[in-house]
PDB file of C-alpha atoms in Angstrom:
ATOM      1  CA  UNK A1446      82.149  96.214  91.633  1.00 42.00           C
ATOM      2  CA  UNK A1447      84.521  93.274  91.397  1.00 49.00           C
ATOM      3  CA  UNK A1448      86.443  92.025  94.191  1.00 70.00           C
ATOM      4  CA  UNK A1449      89.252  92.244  92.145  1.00 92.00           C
ATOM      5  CA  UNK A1450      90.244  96.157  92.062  1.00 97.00           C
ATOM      6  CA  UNK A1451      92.691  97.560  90.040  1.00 96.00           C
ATOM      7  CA  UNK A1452      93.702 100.436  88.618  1.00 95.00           C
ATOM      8  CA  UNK A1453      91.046 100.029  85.823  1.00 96.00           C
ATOM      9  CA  UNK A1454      88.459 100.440  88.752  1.00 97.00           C
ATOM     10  CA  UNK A1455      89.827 104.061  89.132  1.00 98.00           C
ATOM     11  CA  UNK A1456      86.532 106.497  88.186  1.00 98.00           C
ATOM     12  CA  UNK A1457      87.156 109.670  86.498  1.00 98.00           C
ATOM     13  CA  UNK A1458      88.524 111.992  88.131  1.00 98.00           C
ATOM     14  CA  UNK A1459      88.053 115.395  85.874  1.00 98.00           C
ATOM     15  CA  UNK A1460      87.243 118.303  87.423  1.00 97.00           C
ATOM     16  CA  UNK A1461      88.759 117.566  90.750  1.00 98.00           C
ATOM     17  CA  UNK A1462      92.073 118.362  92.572  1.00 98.00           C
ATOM     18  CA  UNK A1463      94.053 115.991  94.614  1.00 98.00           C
ATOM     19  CA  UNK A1464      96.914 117.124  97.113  1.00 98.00           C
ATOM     20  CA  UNK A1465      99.393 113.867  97.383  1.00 98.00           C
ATOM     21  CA  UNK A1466     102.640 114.197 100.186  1.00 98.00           C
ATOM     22  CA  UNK A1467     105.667 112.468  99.007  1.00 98.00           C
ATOM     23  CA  UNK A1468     104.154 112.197  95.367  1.00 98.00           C
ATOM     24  CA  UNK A1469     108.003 112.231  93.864  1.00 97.00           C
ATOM     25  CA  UNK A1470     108.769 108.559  94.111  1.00 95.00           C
ATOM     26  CA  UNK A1471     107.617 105.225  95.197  1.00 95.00           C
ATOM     27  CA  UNK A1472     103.715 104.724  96.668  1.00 96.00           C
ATOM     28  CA  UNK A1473     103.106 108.415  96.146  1.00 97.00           C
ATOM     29  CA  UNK A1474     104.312 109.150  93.091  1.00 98.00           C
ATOM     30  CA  UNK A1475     102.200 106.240  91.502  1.00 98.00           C
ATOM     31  CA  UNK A1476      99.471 107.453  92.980  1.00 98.00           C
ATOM     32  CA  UNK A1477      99.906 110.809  91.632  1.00 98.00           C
ATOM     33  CA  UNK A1478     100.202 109.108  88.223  1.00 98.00           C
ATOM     34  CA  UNK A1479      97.200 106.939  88.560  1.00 98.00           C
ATOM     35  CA  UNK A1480      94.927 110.282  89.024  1.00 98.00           C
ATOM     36  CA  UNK A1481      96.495 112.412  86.920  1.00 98.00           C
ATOM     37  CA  UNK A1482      96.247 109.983  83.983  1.00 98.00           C
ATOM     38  CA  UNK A1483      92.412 109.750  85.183  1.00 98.00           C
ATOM     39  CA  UNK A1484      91.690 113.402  84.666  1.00 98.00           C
ATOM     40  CA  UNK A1485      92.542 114.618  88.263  1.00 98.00           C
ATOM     41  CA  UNK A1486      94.692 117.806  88.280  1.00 98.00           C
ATOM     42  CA  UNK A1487      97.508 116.300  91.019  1.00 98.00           C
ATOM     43  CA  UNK A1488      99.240 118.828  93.617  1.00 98.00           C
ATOM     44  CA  UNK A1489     102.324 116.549  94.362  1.00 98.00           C
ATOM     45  CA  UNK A1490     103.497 117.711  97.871  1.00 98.00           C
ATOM     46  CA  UNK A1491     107.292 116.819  98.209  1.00 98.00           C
ATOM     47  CA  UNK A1492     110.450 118.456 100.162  1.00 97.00           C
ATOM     48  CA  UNK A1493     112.705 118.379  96.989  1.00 97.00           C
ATOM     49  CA  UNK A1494     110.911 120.512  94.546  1.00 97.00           C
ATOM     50  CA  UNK A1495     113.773 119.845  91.393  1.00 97.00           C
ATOM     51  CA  UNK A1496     112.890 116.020  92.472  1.00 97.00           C
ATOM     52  CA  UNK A1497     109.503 116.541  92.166  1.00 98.00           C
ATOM     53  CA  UNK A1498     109.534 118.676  89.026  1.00 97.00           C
ATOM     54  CA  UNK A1499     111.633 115.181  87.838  1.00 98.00           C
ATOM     55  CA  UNK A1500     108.795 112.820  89.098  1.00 98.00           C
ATOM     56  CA  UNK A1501     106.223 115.753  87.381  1.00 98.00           C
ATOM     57  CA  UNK A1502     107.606 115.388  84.111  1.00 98.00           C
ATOM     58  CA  UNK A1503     106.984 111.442  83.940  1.00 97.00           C
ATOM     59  CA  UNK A1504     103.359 112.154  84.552  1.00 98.00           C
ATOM     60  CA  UNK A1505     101.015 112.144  81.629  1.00 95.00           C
ATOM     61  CA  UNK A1506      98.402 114.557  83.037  1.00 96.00           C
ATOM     62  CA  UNK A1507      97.985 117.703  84.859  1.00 98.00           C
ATOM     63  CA  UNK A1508     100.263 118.108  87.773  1.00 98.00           C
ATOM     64  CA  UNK A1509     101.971 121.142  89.535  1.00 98.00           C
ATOM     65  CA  UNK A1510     105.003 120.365  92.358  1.00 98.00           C
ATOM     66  CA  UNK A1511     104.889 122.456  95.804  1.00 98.00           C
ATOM     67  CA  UNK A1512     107.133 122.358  98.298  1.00 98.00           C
ATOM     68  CA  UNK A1513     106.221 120.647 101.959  1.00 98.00           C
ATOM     69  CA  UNK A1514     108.984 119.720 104.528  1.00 98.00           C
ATOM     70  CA  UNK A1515     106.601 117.729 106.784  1.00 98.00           C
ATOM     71  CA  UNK A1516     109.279 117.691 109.438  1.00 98.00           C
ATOM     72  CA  UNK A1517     108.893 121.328 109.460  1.00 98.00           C
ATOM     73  CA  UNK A1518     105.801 123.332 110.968  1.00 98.00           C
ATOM     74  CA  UNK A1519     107.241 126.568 109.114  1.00 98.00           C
ATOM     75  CA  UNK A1520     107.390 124.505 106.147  1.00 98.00           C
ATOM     76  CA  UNK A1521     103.694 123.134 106.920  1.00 98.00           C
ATOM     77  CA  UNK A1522     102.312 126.556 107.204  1.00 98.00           C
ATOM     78  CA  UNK A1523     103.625 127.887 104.431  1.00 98.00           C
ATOM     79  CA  UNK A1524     102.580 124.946 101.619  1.00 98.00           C
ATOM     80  CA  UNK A1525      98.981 125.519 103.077  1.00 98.00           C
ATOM     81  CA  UNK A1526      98.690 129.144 102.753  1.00 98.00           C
ATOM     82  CA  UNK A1527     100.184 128.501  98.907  1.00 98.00           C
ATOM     83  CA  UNK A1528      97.690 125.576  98.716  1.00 98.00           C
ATOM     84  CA  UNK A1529      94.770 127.850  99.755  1.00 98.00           C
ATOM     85  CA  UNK A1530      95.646 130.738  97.924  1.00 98.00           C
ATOM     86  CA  UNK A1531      95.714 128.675  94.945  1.00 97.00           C
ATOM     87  CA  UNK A1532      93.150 126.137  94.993  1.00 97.00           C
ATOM     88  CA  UNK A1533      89.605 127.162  96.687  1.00 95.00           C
ATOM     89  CA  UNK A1534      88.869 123.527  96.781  1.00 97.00           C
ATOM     90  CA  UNK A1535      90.219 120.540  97.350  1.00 98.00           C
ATOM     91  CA  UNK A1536      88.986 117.160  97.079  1.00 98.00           C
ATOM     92  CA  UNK A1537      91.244 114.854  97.857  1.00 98.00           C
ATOM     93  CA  UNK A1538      94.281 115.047 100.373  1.00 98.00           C
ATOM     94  CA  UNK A1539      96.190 112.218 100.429  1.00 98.00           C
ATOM     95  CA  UNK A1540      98.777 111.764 102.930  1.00 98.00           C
ATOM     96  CA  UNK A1541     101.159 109.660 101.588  1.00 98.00           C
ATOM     97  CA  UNK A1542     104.490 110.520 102.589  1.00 97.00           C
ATOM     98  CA  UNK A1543     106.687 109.232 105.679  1.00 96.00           C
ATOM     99  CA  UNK A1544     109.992 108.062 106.733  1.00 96.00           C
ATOM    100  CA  UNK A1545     110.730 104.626 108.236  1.00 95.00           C
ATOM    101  CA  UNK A1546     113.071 103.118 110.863  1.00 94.00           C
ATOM    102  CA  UNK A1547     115.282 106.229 110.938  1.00 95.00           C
ATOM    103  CA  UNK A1548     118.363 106.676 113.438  1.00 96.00           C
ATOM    104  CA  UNK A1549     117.200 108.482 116.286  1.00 96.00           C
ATOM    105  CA  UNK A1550     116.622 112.260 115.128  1.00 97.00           C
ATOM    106  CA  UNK A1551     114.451 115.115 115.409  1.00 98.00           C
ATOM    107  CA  UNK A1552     112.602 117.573 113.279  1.00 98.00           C
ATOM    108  CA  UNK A1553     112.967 121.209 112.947  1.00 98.00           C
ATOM    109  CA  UNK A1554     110.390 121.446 115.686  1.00 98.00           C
ATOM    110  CA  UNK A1555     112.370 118.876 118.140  1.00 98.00           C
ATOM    111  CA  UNK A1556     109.393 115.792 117.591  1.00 98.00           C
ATOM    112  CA  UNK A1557     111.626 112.341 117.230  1.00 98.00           C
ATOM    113  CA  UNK A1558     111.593 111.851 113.206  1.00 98.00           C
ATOM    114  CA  UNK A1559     109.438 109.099 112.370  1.00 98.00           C
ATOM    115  CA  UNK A1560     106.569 110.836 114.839  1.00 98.00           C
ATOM    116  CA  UNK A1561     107.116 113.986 113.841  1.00 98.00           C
ATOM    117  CA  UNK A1562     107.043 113.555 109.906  1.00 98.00           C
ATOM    118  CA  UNK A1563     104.501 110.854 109.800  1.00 98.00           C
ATOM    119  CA  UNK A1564     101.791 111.671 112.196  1.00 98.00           C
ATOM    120  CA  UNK A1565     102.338 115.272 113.748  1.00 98.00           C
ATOM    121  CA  UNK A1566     103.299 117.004 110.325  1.00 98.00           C
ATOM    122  CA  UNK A1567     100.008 115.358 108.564  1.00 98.00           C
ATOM    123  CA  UNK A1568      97.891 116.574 111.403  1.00 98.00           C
ATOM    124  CA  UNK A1569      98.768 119.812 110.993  1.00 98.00           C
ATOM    125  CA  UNK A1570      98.460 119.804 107.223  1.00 98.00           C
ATOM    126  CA  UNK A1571      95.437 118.466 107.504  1.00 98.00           C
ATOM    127  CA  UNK A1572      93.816 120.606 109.783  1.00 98.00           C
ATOM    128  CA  UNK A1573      95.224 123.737 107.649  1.00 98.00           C
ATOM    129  CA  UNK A1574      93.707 122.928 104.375  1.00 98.00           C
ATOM    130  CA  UNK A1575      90.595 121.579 106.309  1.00 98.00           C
ATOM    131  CA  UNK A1576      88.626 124.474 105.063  1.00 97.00           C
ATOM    132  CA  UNK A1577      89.263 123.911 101.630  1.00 98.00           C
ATOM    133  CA  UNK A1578      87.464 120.016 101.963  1.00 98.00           C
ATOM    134  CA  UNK A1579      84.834 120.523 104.157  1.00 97.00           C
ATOM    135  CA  UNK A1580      82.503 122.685 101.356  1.00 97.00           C
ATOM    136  CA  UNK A1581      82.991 119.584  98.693  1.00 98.00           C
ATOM    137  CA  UNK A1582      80.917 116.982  98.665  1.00 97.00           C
ATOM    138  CA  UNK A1583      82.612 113.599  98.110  1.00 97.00           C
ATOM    139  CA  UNK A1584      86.121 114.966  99.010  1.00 98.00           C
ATOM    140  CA  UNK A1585      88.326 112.734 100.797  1.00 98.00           C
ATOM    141  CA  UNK A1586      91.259 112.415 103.515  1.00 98.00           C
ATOM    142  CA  UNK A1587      93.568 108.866 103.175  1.00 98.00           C
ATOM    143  CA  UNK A1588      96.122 108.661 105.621  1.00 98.00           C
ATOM    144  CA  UNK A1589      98.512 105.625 104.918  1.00 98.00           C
ATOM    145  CA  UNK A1590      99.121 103.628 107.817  1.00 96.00           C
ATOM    146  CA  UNK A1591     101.307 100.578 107.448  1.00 93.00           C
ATOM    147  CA  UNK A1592     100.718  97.220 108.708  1.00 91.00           C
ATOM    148  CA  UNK A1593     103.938  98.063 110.989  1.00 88.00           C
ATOM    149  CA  UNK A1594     101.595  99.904 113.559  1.00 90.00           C
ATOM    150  CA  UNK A1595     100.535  96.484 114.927  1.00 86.00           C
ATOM    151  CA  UNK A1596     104.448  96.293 116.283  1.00 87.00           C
ATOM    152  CA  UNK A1597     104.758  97.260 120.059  1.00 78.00           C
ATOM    153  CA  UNK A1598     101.764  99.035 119.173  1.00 79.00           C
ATOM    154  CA  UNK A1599     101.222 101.960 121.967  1.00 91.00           C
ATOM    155  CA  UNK A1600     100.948 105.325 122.213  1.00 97.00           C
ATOM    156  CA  UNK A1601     103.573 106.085 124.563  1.00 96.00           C
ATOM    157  CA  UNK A1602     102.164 109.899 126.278  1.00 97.00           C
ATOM    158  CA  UNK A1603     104.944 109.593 128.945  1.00 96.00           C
ATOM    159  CA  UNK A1604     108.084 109.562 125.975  1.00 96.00           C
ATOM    160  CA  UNK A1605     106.243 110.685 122.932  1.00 96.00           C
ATOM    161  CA  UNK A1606     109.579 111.611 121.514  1.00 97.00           C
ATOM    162  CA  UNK A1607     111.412 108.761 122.530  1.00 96.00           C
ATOM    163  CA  UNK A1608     113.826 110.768 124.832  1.00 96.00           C
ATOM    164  CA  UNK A1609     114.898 108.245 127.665  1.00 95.00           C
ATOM    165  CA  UNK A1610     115.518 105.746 124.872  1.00 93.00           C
ATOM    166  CA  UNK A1611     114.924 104.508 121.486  1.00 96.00           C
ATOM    167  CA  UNK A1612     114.045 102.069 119.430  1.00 94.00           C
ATOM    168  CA  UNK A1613     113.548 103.102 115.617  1.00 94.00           C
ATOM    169  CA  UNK A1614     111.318 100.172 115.192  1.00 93.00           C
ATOM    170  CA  UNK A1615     108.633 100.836 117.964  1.00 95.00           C
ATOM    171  CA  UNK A1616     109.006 104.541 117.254  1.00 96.00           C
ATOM    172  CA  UNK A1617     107.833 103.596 113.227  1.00 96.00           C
ATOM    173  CA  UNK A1618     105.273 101.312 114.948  1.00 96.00           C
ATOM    174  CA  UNK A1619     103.608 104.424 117.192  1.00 96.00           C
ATOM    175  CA  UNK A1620     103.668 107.014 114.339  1.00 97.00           C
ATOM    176  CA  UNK A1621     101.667 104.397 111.975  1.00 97.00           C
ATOM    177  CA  UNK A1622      99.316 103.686 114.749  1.00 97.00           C
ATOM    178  CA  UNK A1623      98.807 106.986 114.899  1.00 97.00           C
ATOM    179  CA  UNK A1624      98.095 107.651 111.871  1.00 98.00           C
ATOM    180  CA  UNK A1625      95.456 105.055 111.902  1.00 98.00           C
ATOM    181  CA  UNK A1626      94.052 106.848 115.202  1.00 98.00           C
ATOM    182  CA  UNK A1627      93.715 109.927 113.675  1.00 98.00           C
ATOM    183  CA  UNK A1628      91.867 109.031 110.820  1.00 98.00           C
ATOM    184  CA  UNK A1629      89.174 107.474 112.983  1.00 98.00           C
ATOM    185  CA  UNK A1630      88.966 110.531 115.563  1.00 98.00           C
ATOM    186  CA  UNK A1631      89.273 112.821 112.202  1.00 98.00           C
ATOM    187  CA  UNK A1632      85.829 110.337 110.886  1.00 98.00           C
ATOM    188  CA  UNK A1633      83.999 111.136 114.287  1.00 97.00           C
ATOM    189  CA  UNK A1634      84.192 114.616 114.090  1.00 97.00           C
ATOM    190  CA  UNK A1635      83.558 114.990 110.201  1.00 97.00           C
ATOM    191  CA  UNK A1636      80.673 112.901 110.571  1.00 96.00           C
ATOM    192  CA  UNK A1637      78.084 115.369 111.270  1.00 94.00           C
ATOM    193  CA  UNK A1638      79.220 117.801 108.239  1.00 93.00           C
ATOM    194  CA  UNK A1639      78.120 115.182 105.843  1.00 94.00           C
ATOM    195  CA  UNK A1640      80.674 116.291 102.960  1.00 97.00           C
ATOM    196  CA  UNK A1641      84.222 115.021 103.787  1.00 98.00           C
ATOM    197  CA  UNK A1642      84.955 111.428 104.707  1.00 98.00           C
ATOM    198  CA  UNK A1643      88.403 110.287 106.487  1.00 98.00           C
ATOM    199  CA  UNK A1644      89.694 106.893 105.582  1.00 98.00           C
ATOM    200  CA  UNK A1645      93.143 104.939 105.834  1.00 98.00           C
ATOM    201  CA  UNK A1646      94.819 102.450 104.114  1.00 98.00           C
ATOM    202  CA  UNK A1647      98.456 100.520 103.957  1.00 96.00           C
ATOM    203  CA  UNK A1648     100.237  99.288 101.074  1.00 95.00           C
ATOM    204  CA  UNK A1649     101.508  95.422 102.658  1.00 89.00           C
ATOM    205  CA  UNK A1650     104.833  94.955 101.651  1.00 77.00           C
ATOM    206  CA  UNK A1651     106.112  97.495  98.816  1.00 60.00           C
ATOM    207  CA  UNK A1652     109.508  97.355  97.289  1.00 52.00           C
ATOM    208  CA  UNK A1653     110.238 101.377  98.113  1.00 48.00           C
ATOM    209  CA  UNK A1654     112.929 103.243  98.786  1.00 51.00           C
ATOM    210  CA  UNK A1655     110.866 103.677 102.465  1.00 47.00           C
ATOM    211  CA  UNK A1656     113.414 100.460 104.085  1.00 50.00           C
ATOM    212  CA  UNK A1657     116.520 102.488 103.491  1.00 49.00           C
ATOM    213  CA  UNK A1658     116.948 103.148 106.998  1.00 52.00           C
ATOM    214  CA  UNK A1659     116.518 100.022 108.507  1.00 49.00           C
ATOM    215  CA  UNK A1660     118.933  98.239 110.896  1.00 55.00           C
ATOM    216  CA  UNK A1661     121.544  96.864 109.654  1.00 54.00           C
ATOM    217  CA  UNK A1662     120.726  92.901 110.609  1.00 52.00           C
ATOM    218  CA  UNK A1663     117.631  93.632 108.210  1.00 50.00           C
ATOM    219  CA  UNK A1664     119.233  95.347 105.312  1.00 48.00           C
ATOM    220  CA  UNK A1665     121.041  92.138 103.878  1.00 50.00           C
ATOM    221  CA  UNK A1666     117.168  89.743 104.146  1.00 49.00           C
ATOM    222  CA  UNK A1667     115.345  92.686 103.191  1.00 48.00           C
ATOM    223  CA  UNK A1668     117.967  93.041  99.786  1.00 49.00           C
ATOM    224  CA  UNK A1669     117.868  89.533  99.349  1.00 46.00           C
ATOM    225  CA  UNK A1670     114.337  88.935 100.047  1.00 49.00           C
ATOM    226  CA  UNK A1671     112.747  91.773  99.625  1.00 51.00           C
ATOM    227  CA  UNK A1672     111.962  91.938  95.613  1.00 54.00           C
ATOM    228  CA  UNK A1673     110.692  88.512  95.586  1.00 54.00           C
ATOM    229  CA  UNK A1674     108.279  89.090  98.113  1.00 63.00           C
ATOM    230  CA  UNK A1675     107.139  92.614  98.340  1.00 76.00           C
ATOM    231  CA  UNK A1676     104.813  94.190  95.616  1.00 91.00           C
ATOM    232  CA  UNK A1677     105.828  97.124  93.131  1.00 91.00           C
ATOM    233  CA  UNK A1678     104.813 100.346  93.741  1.00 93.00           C
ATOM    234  CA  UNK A1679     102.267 100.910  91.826  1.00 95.00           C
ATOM    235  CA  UNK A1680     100.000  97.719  93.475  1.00 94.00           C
ATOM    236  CA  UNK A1681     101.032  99.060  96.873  1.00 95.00           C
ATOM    237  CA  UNK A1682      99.605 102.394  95.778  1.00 97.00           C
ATOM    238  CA  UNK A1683      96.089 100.377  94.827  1.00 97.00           C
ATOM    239  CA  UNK A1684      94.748 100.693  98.529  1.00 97.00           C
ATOM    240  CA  UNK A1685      95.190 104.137  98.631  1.00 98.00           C
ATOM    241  CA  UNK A1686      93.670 104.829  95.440  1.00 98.00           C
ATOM    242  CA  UNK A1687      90.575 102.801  96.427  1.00 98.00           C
ATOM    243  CA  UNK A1688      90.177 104.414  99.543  1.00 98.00           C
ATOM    244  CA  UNK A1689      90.720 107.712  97.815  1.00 98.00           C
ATOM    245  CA  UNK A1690      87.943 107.010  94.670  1.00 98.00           C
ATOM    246  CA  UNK A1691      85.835 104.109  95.499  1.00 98.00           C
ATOM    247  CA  UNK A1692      82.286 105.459  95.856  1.00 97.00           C
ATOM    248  CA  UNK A1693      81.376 102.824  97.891  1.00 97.00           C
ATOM    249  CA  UNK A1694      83.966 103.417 100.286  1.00 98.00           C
ATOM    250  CA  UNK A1695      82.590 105.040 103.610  1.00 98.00           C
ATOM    251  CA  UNK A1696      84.356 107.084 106.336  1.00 98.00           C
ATOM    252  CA  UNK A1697      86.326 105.368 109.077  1.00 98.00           C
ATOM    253  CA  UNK A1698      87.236 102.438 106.681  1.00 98.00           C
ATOM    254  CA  UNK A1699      90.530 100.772 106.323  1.00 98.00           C
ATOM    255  CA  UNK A1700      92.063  99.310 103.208  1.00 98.00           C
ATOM    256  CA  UNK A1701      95.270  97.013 102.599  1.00 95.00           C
ATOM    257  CA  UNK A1702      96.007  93.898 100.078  1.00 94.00           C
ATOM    258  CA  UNK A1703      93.922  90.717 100.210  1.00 86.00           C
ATOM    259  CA  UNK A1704      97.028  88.429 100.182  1.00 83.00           C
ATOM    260  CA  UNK A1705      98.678  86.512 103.068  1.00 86.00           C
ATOM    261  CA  UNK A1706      99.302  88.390 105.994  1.00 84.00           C
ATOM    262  CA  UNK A1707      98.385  91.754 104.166  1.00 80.00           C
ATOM    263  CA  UNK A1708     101.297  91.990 102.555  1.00 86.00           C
ATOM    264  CA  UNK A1709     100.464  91.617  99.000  1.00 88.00           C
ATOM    265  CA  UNK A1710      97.633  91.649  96.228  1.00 89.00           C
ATOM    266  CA  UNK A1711      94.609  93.602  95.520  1.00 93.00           C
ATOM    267  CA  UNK A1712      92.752  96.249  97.898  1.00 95.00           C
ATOM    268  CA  UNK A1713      90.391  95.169 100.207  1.00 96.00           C
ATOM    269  CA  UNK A1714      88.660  96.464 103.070  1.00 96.00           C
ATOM    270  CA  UNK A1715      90.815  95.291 106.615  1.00 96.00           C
ATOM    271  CA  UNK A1716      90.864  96.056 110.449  1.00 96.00           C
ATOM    272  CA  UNK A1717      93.415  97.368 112.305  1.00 95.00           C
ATOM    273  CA  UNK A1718      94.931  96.605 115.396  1.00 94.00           C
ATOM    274  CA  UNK A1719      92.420  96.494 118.421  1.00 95.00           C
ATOM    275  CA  UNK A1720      94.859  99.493 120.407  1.00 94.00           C
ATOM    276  CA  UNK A1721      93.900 101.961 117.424  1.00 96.00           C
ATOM    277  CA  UNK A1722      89.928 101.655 118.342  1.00 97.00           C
ATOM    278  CA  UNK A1723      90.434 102.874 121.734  1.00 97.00           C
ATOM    279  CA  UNK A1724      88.271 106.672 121.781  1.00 98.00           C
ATOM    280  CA  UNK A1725      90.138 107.750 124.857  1.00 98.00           C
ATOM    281  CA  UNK A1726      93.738 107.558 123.075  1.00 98.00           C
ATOM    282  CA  UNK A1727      92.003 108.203 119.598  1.00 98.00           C
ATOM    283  CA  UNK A1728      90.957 111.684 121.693  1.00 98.00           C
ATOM    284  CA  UNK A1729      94.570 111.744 124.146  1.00 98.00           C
ATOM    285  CA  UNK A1730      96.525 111.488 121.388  1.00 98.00           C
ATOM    286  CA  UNK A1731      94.118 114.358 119.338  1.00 98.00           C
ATOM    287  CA  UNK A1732      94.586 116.950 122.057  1.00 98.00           C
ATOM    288  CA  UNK A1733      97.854 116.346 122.434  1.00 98.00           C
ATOM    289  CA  UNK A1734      98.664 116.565 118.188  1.00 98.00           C
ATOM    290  CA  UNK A1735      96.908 120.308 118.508  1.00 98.00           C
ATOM    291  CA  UNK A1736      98.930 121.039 121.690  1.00 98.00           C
ATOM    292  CA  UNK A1737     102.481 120.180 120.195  1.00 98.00           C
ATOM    293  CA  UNK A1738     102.156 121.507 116.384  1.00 98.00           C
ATOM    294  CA  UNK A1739      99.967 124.958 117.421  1.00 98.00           C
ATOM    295  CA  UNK A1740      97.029 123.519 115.003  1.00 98.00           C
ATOM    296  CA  UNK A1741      93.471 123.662 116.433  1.00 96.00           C
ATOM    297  CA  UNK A1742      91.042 121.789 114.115  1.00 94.00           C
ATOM    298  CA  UNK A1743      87.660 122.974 115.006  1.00 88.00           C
ATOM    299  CA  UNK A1744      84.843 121.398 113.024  1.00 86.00           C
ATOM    300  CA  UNK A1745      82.279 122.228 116.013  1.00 74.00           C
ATOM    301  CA  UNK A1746      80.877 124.512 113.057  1.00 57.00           C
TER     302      UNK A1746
END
């Protein structure tokens, strides 16, 4: 396959079902479009269903809309049991949607925002719709990390929720790293089923609606700068697609654009920081995910 991957690379996808968070806009709703337009029928996972129906009707393909607050375990619960009820098998979830740099908040549950939404609310979605990817061969879970994760980068077990202070930067920072730890504990304990694969990837630097919330001394650069260097969408949705369809993509992998510094270009397989490789945290930070959202994922079976 040519180094140079693009959408064209994109196999088909008939006959399978995809489950994409935040699909309504930006990184997720071009990759909703992408497999949708390749045969896939698309689930697009987004908190805003009338946005979502919006985003739907843009799509050339087949897509349904269900509603998923990530920053709410009721929420969480419910979209699975509606996902499982509908769809006996899924093979690719695709989680996609996060927030970034937000003021210091917490979710429905009490988790600080950017932890909450990005890593703690895709754990538990994960591990409730688990059962509907392990019996497929060749299905898939893609976490998007972000090559933010390498700032300050730390799991931080004694303030998880940033309580005795805050720093909406380093808080975006430890929810992307864990999302990066995750997939590769997730990859250990798949690997013995032999069907589903876990893999990550990052889109560089995309010009989303995902920098809204930055600090103000950024907003002005990031306006100014920001559309000459970051990528559109849909290429910051490539590394996510390739890690999603790529057959010779293999579990544990990581994939971001080949440019300078990551930032932009075509996917390619990358590494992450050396603090997301650590098994003890990769484990920590595991046990403590099924401890805080109420989610046991078992796959000793």
């Amino acid at each position: 396959m040519s180094e140079t991957w693009t959408e064209q690379h994109i196999p088909d996808q008939h006959g399978r079902v995809a489950v994409v968070t935040g699909a309504n806009t930006g990184l997720g709703f071009e990759t909703a479009r992408m497999l949708a337009e390749r045969g896939a029928h698309v689930v697009m996972a987004v908190r805003d269903v009338e946005k979502g129906k919006q985003a739907a009707a843009r799509i050339d393909g087949d897509v349904t809309v269900q509603v998923l607050d990530l920053a709410s375990l009721d929420s969480i619960r419910s979209a699975a049991a509606d996902l499982r009820a509908s769809h006996p098998r899924i093979d690719l979830l695709i989680n996609n949607a996060g927030v970034m740099y937000t003021p210091k908040q917490t979710t429905a549950d009490g988790f600080e925002m950017q932890f909450g939404t990005n890593h703690l609310g895709h754990f538990a979605f994960t591990g409730l719709l688990l059962d509907q990817l392990l019996p497929v061969a060749g299905s898939r879970v893609v976490t998007v990390s972000s090559i933010g994760h390498r700032i300050r980068a730390d799991i931080h077990f004694d303030d998880l929720q940033w309580e005795r202070s805050y720093s909406r930067v380093a808080a975006y920072g430890q929810a992307k790293l864990a999302n990066l730890m995750f997939t590769y504990e997730l990859q250990r304990r798949l690997a013995s089923h032999g069907t589903t694969i876990a893999v990550a990837a990052h889109p560089g630097g995309s010009n989303t609606e995902l920098a809204r919330n930055s600090p103000a001394a950024l907003r002005v650069p990031f306006a100014l700068v920001g559309p000459l260097l970051a990528q559109s969408p849909a290429m910051g949705a490539l590394p996510t697609l390739r890690a999603a369809t790529d057959p010779a993509v293999i579990g544990g992998q990581y994939y971001g654009p080949d440019g300078l510094g990551e930032t932009r270009g075509h996917p390619k397989l990358v590494t992450s920081s050396p603090a997301s490789y650590d098994l003890a945290t990769q484990q920590r930070l595991w046990n403590v995910s099924e401890e805080l959202t109420g989610v046991r994922i078992d796959l000793d079976r």
